[in-house]
Amino acid sequence: MVVQIPIQRIQVPPGQRVLLREVSWEEFEAILQELGDRRSERVAYCDGLLEIMAPLPEHEYFKETIGDAIKDMAETLDLNYESYGSTTWRKQAKQAGLESDNCFYFQNEARIRGKLQFDLTQDPLPDLALEIDVTSQSLERFPIYARLGVPELWCCDTGRLRIYHLQDEQYVEVECSSIFPQLDIAALSRLIEAKRSEGRLALRRSVRAWVRQQMQEWGERPQLHCPTSYLFSSRFPEVLENVPAQISHLQ
């Protein structure tokens, strides 16, 4: 099948999606090159289906806000991380590819530190990907992430955050993050909603203060039922020991 209409002529209104069928892998890569990096549209590909989506302002707001919150949590906890935004991740062998709304390396940060190009036959996928879902999707993205092998997904639907872990090639909703098991992510959703009218700077300060408070209370609360073996359980004593210094530095 040959795409007859130049991809640049396909206009996708904000909040809408276009689904192209019978698109070969070679055509998918050619379309990515033609679209270029300087664009607002997001793409997803699976088994010959190609979706092109134009985000709404609501989508972009939550993408930036939650992405900032993840960075603020990591920095307050003194966790090394790297963010690669809406990078296109794809594996020809899996016939799957997509652009996340944001993505982060934590456990594998040292392996990709400073990298500007990736070879997914050798380099790891991000440890966490963020998906903002404020409109219906014609192409399911969870199976694509599962094929690629991203361990943890954060999905935000109209402000509510849900966390999913990859288990047996499927995503299962869980109560807490493997990366931030000591933090109540449901409370983070409520904090973002409560502080939305106060502006970005106030919100980011509130997130950092909330993390410090959560860490101070960590030793007093019951242990959360969350799989911690995947990432940072060995660093918790170090993080707790550094909380006073973090508070002094960030206030």
mmCIF file of C-alpha atoms in Angstrom:
data_model
loop_
_atom_site.group_PDB
_atom_site.id
_atom_site.type_symbol
_atom_site.label_atom_id
_atom_site.label_comp_id
_atom_site.label_asym_id
_atom_site.label_seq_id
_atom_site.Cartn_x
_atom_site.Cartn_y
_atom_site.Cartn_z
ATOM 1 C CA MET A 1 0.000 0.000 0.000
ATOM 2 C CA VAL A 2 1.302 3.458 -0.905
ATOM 3 C CA VAL A 3 0.148 6.565 0.950
ATOM 4 C CA GLN A 4 -1.316 8.745 -1.806
ATOM 5 C CA ILE A 5 -1.918 11.974 0.119
ATOM 6 C CA PRO A 6 1.147 13.884 1.345
ATOM 7 C CA ILE A 7 1.126 13.555 5.098
ATOM 8 C CA GLN A 8 1.676 17.286 5.544
ATOM 9 C CA ARG A 9 -1.698 17.915 3.903
ATOM 10 C CA ILE A 10 -3.566 15.914 6.521
ATOM 11 C CA GLN A 11 -5.039 18.469 8.910
ATOM 12 C CA VAL A 12 -5.913 17.146 12.364
ATOM 13 C CA PRO A 13 -8.020 19.562 14.465
ATOM 14 C CA PRO A 14 -7.159 19.801 18.184
ATOM 15 C CA GLY A 15 -8.699 16.948 20.113
ATOM 16 C CA GLN A 16 -9.224 14.850 16.980
ATOM 17 C CA ARG A 17 -7.461 11.794 15.581
ATOM 18 C CA VAL A 18 -6.793 10.372 12.137
ATOM 19 C CA LEU A 19 -6.358 6.625 11.676
ATOM 20 C CA LEU A 20 -4.473 5.295 8.639
ATOM 21 C CA ARG A 21 -4.678 1.596 7.793
ATOM 22 C CA GLU A 22 -2.318 -0.795 6.037
ATOM 23 C CA VAL A 23 0.717 1.379 6.673
ATOM 24 C CA SER A 24 3.949 -0.589 6.354
ATOM 25 C CA TRP A 25 6.842 -0.140 8.757
ATOM 26 C CA GLU A 26 8.853 1.583 6.037
ATOM 27 C CA GLU A 27 5.979 3.992 5.415
ATOM 28 C CA PHE A 28 5.644 4.630 9.136
ATOM 29 C CA GLU A 29 9.289 5.656 9.356
ATOM 30 C CA ALA A 30 8.961 7.778 6.210
ATOM 31 C CA ILE A 31 5.926 9.532 7.700
ATOM 32 C CA LEU A 32 7.831 10.258 10.906
ATOM 33 C CA GLN A 33 10.622 11.816 8.878
ATOM 34 C CA GLU A 34 8.173 13.868 6.819
ATOM 35 C CA LEU A 35 6.319 15.108 9.890
ATOM 36 C CA GLY A 36 9.605 16.136 11.497
ATOM 37 C CA ASP A 37 10.300 16.971 15.126
ATOM 38 C CA ARG A 38 8.747 20.438 15.213
ATOM 39 C CA ARG A 39 5.102 19.498 15.432
ATOM 40 C CA SER A 40 2.369 19.210 18.013
ATOM 41 C CA GLU A 41 0.807 15.994 16.701
ATOM 42 C CA ARG A 42 1.416 12.677 18.462
ATOM 43 C CA VAL A 43 1.683 9.384 16.586
ATOM 44 C CA ALA A 44 1.169 5.726 17.486
ATOM 45 C CA TYR A 45 1.689 2.646 15.313
ATOM 46 C CA CYS A 46 0.751 -1.003 15.726
ATOM 47 C CA ASP A 47 0.510 -3.782 13.120
ATOM 48 C CA GLY A 48 -0.111 -1.491 10.159
ATOM 49 C CA LEU A 49 -2.411 0.984 11.931
ATOM 50 C CA LEU A 50 -1.106 4.531 12.284
ATOM 51 C CA GLU A 51 -2.845 7.094 14.461
ATOM 52 C CA ILE A 52 -2.104 10.822 14.337
ATOM 53 C CA MET A 53 -3.550 12.897 17.187
ATOM 54 C CA ALA A 54 -3.589 16.646 17.821
ATOM 55 C CA PRO A 55 -3.752 17.424 21.567
ATOM 56 C CA LEU A 56 -6.087 19.854 23.295
ATOM 57 C CA PRO A 57 -4.864 22.575 25.691
ATOM 58 C CA GLU A 58 -6.193 20.442 28.582
ATOM 59 C CA HIS A 59 -3.990 17.592 27.408
ATOM 60 C CA GLU A 60 -0.916 19.799 27.284
ATOM 61 C CA TYR A 61 -1.650 21.330 30.690
ATOM 62 C CA PHE A 62 -1.737 17.979 32.461
ATOM 63 C CA LYS A 63 1.255 16.735 30.468
ATOM 64 C CA GLU A 64 3.385 19.636 31.681
ATOM 65 C CA THR A 65 1.973 19.716 35.213
ATOM 66 C CA ILE A 66 2.408 16.014 35.958
ATOM 67 C CA GLY A 67 5.770 15.942 34.210
ATOM 68 C CA ASP A 68 6.910 18.802 36.447
ATOM 69 C CA ALA A 69 5.557 16.968 39.507
ATOM 70 C CA ILE A 70 7.561 13.842 38.657
ATOM 71 C CA LYS A 71 10.706 15.947 38.338
ATOM 72 C CA ASP A 72 9.967 17.768 41.599
ATOM 73 C CA MET A 73 9.425 14.474 43.431
ATOM 74 C CA ALA A 74 12.661 13.026 42.093
ATOM 75 C CA GLU A 75 14.699 16.114 42.898
ATOM 76 C CA THR A 76 13.256 16.423 46.405
ATOM 77 C CA LEU A 77 14.092 12.754 47.022
ATOM 78 C CA ASP A 78 17.557 13.217 45.496
ATOM 79 C CA LEU A 79 16.932 10.616 42.786
ATOM 80 C CA ASN A 80 18.860 10.838 39.543
ATOM 81 C CA TYR A 81 16.596 10.870 36.516
ATOM 82 C CA GLU A 82 16.471 11.829 32.872
ATOM 83 C CA SER A 83 13.448 12.959 30.887
ATOM 84 C CA TYR A 84 13.085 12.492 27.144
ATOM 85 C CA GLY A 85 9.677 14.104 26.624
ATOM 86 C CA SER A 86 7.719 12.918 23.594
ATOM 87 C CA THR A 87 10.492 10.870 22.022
ATOM 88 C CA THR A 88 9.273 8.359 19.426
ATOM 89 C CA TRP A 89 9.995 4.862 20.740
ATOM 90 C CA ARG A 90 9.680 2.073 18.186
ATOM 91 C CA LYS A 91 10.716 -1.528 17.608
ATOM 92 C CA GLN A 92 10.406 -2.962 14.123
ATOM 93 C CA ALA A 93 10.564 -6.525 15.463
ATOM 94 C CA LYS A 94 7.452 -5.780 17.531
ATOM 95 C CA GLN A 95 5.748 -3.754 14.758
ATOM 96 C CA ALA A 96 4.957 -1.108 17.348
ATOM 97 C CA GLY A 97 5.905 2.460 18.119
ATOM 98 C CA LEU A 98 4.557 5.591 19.750
ATOM 99 C CA GLU A 99 5.324 8.939 21.295
ATOM 100 C CA SER A 100 4.637 9.160 25.007
ATOM 101 C CA ASP A 101 3.472 12.427 26.500
ATOM 102 C CA ASN A 102 6.568 12.267 28.663
ATOM 103 C CA CYS A 103 8.980 9.554 29.729
ATOM 104 C CA PHE A 104 11.617 9.130 32.391
ATOM 105 C CA TYR A 105 14.643 7.034 33.217
ATOM 106 C CA PHE A 106 15.319 6.275 36.878
ATOM 107 C CA GLN A 107 16.770 2.804 37.411
ATOM 108 C CA ASN A 108 18.439 2.903 34.003
ATOM 109 C CA GLU A 109 19.436 6.561 34.132
ATOM 110 C CA ALA A 110 23.143 5.780 34.446
ATOM 111 C CA ARG A 111 23.007 3.558 31.360
ATOM 112 C CA ILE A 112 21.639 6.310 29.104
ATOM 113 C CA ARG A 113 23.169 9.365 30.784
ATOM 114 C CA GLY A 114 24.108 11.965 28.196
ATOM 115 C CA LYS A 115 22.738 9.971 25.255
ATOM 116 C CA LEU A 116 21.122 11.813 22.366
ATOM 117 C CA GLN A 117 20.521 8.782 20.135
ATOM 118 C CA PHE A 118 19.109 5.393 21.109
ATOM 119 C CA ASP A 119 19.398 1.877 19.756
ATOM 120 C CA LEU A 120 16.604 -0.126 21.357
ATOM 121 C CA THR A 121 18.294 -3.390 20.440
ATOM 122 C CA GLN A 122 20.858 -2.434 23.096
ATOM 123 C CA ASP A 123 19.514 0.514 25.097
ATOM 124 C CA PRO A 124 16.705 0.186 27.661
ATOM 125 C CA LEU A 125 13.257 1.714 27.286
ATOM 126 C CA PRO A 126 12.228 4.400 29.793
ATOM 127 C CA ASP A 127 11.345 3.169 33.277
ATOM 128 C CA LEU A 128 8.204 5.310 33.371
ATOM 129 C CA ALA A 129 5.961 6.760 30.674
ATOM 130 C CA LEU A 130 3.205 9.339 31.090
ATOM 131 C CA GLU A 131 -0.027 9.186 29.105
ATOM 132 C CA ILE A 132 -2.652 11.926 29.166
ATOM 133 C CA ASP A 133 -6.059 10.677 28.036
ATOM 134 C CA VAL A 134 -8.687 13.421 27.787
ATOM 135 C CA THR A 135 -10.306 12.197 24.551
ATOM 136 C CA SER A 136 -11.270 8.775 23.262
ATOM 137 C CA GLN A 137 -8.531 6.911 21.402
ATOM 138 C CA SER A 138 -9.025 4.902 18.243
ATOM 139 C CA LEU A 139 -5.763 2.998 18.748
ATOM 140 C CA GLU A 140 -5.145 1.422 22.144
ATOM 141 C CA ARG A 141 -1.769 2.516 23.475
ATOM 142 C CA PHE A 142 -1.355 0.123 26.399
ATOM 143 C CA PRO A 143 -0.703 -2.894 24.129
ATOM 144 C CA ILE A 144 1.908 -0.839 22.274
ATOM 145 C CA TYR A 145 3.687 0.047 25.515
ATOM 146 C CA ALA A 146 3.501 -3.624 26.516
ATOM 147 C CA ARG A 147 5.137 -4.716 23.264
ATOM 148 C CA LEU A 148 7.882 -2.166 23.763
ATOM 149 C CA GLY A 149 8.357 -3.223 27.396
ATOM 150 C CA VAL A 150 7.920 -0.027 29.445
ATOM 151 C CA PRO A 151 7.714 -1.185 33.103
ATOM 152 C CA GLU A 152 5.452 1.529 34.545
ATOM 153 C CA LEU A 153 2.740 3.785 33.099
ATOM 154 C CA TRP A 154 1.100 6.796 34.651
ATOM 155 C CA CYS A 155 -2.229 7.536 33.008
ATOM 156 C CA CYS A 156 -4.060 10.805 33.661
ATOM 157 C CA ASP A 157 -7.729 11.031 32.701
ATOM 158 C CA THR A 158 -9.174 14.530 33.311
ATOM 159 C CA GLY A 159 -6.852 15.086 36.235
ATOM 160 C CA ARG A 160 -7.051 11.674 37.917
ATOM 161 C CA LEU A 161 -3.814 9.708 37.994
ATOM 162 C CA ARG A 162 -3.723 5.928 37.707
ATOM 163 C CA ILE A 163 -0.587 3.774 37.875
ATOM 164 C CA TYR A 164 -0.024 0.565 35.945
ATOM 165 C CA HIS A 165 2.761 -2.012 36.132
ATOM 166 C CA LEU A 166 3.699 -4.374 33.331
ATOM 167 C CA GLN A 167 3.081 -7.959 34.455
ATOM 168 C CA ASP A 168 3.106 -10.939 32.095
ATOM 169 C CA GLU A 169 2.987 -8.616 29.057
ATOM 170 C CA GLN A 170 -0.122 -6.821 30.346
ATOM 171 C CA TYR A 171 -0.649 -3.714 32.448
ATOM 172 C CA VAL A 172 -2.233 -4.107 35.868
ATOM 173 C CA GLU A 173 -3.482 -1.131 37.870
ATOM 174 C CA VAL A 174 -1.684 -0.776 41.211
ATOM 175 C CA GLU A 175 -1.988 1.488 44.234
ATOM 176 C CA CYS A 176 1.455 3.051 44.177
ATOM 177 C CA SER A 177 4.487 3.632 42.035
ATOM 178 C CA SER A 178 7.513 1.340 42.121
ATOM 179 C CA ILE A 179 9.627 4.446 41.630
ATOM 180 C CA PHE A 180 7.974 6.478 44.408
ATOM 181 C CA PRO A 181 6.489 3.791 46.701
ATOM 182 C CA GLN A 182 6.673 6.087 49.716
ATOM 183 C CA LEU A 183 4.368 8.684 48.103
ATOM 184 C CA ASP A 184 0.574 8.622 47.883
ATOM 185 C CA ILE A 185 -0.017 9.357 44.198
ATOM 186 C CA ALA A 186 -3.780 9.673 44.723
ATOM 187 C CA ALA A 187 -3.020 12.544 47.095
ATOM 188 C CA LEU A 188 -0.831 14.079 44.406
ATOM 189 C CA SER A 189 -3.832 14.184 42.053
ATOM 190 C CA ARG A 190 -5.855 16.009 44.691
ATOM 191 C CA LEU A 191 -3.007 18.433 45.348
ATOM 192 C CA ILE A 192 -2.700 19.306 41.663
ATOM 193 C CA GLU A 193 -6.435 19.950 41.430
ATOM 194 C CA ALA A 194 -6.498 22.048 44.607
ATOM 195 C CA LYS A 195 -3.554 24.230 43.569
ATOM 196 C CA ARG A 196 -4.393 24.602 39.878
ATOM 197 C CA SER A 197 -5.811 28.118 40.252
ATOM 198 C CA GLU A 198 -2.718 29.353 42.118
ATOM 199 C CA GLY A 199 -0.335 29.088 39.174
ATOM 200 C CA ARG A 200 2.546 26.865 38.152
ATOM 201 C CA LEU A 201 5.155 28.219 40.581
ATOM 202 C CA ALA A 202 2.902 27.821 43.623
ATOM 203 C CA LEU A 203 1.941 24.329 42.507
ATOM 204 C CA ARG A 204 5.534 23.191 42.117
ATOM 205 C CA ARG A 205 6.448 24.579 45.532
ATOM 206 C CA SER A 206 3.451 22.766 47.005
ATOM 207 C CA VAL A 207 4.500 19.475 45.421
ATOM 208 C CA ARG A 208 7.983 19.748 46.897
ATOM 209 C CA ALA A 209 6.601 20.624 50.333
ATOM 210 C CA TRP A 210 4.164 17.703 50.096
ATOM 211 C CA VAL A 211 7.010 15.298 49.290
ATOM 212 C CA ARG A 212 9.004 16.497 52.301
ATOM 213 C CA GLN A 213 5.962 16.027 54.525
ATOM 214 C CA GLN A 214 5.329 12.547 53.140
ATOM 215 C CA MET A 215 8.942 11.574 53.795
ATOM 216 C CA GLN A 216 8.815 12.828 57.376
ATOM 217 C CA GLU A 217 5.692 10.739 57.976
ATOM 218 C CA TRP A 218 7.040 7.690 56.129
ATOM 219 C CA GLY A 219 8.399 5.973 59.230
ATOM 220 C CA GLU A 220 5.101 6.403 61.104
ATOM 221 C CA ARG A 221 2.698 4.953 58.522
ATOM 222 C CA PRO A 222 1.924 1.303 57.701
ATOM 223 C CA GLN A 223 3.992 -0.169 54.880
ATOM 224 C CA LEU A 224 2.256 0.183 51.521
ATOM 225 C CA HIS A 225 1.573 -2.978 49.557
ATOM 226 C CA CYS A 226 3.649 -2.032 46.560
ATOM 227 C CA PRO A 227 6.319 -4.001 44.684
ATOM 228 C CA THR A 228 9.552 -2.199 45.493
ATOM 229 C CA SER A 229 12.061 -4.714 44.195
ATOM 230 C CA TYR A 230 12.011 -3.147 40.739
ATOM 231 C CA LEU A 231 13.662 0.089 41.797
ATOM 232 C CA PHE A 232 14.781 2.093 44.768
ATOM 233 C CA SER A 233 14.046 0.193 47.973
ATOM 234 C CA SER A 234 17.766 0.060 48.798
ATOM 235 C CA ARG A 235 17.962 3.866 48.768
ATOM 236 C CA PHE A 236 15.184 4.616 51.276
ATOM 237 C CA PRO A 237 17.477 4.824 54.351
ATOM 238 C CA GLU A 238 19.755 7.198 52.457
ATOM 239 C CA VAL A 239 16.813 9.338 51.351
ATOM 240 C CA LEU A 240 15.331 9.479 54.852
ATOM 241 C CA GLU A 241 18.696 10.450 56.323
ATOM 242 C CA ASN A 242 18.971 13.335 53.864
ATOM 243 C CA VAL A 243 15.472 14.736 54.423
ATOM 244 C CA PRO A 244 16.580 17.490 56.868
ATOM 245 C CA ALA A 245 19.263 18.657 54.455
ATOM 246 C CA GLN A 246 16.773 18.625 51.600
ATOM 247 C CA ILE A 247 14.297 20.703 53.594
ATOM 248 C CA SER A 248 16.974 23.244 54.491
ATOM 249 C CA HIS A 249 18.120 23.455 50.879
ATOM 250 C CA LEU A 250 14.676 23.819 49.323
ATOM 251 C CA GLN A 251 12.974 26.179 51.747
#
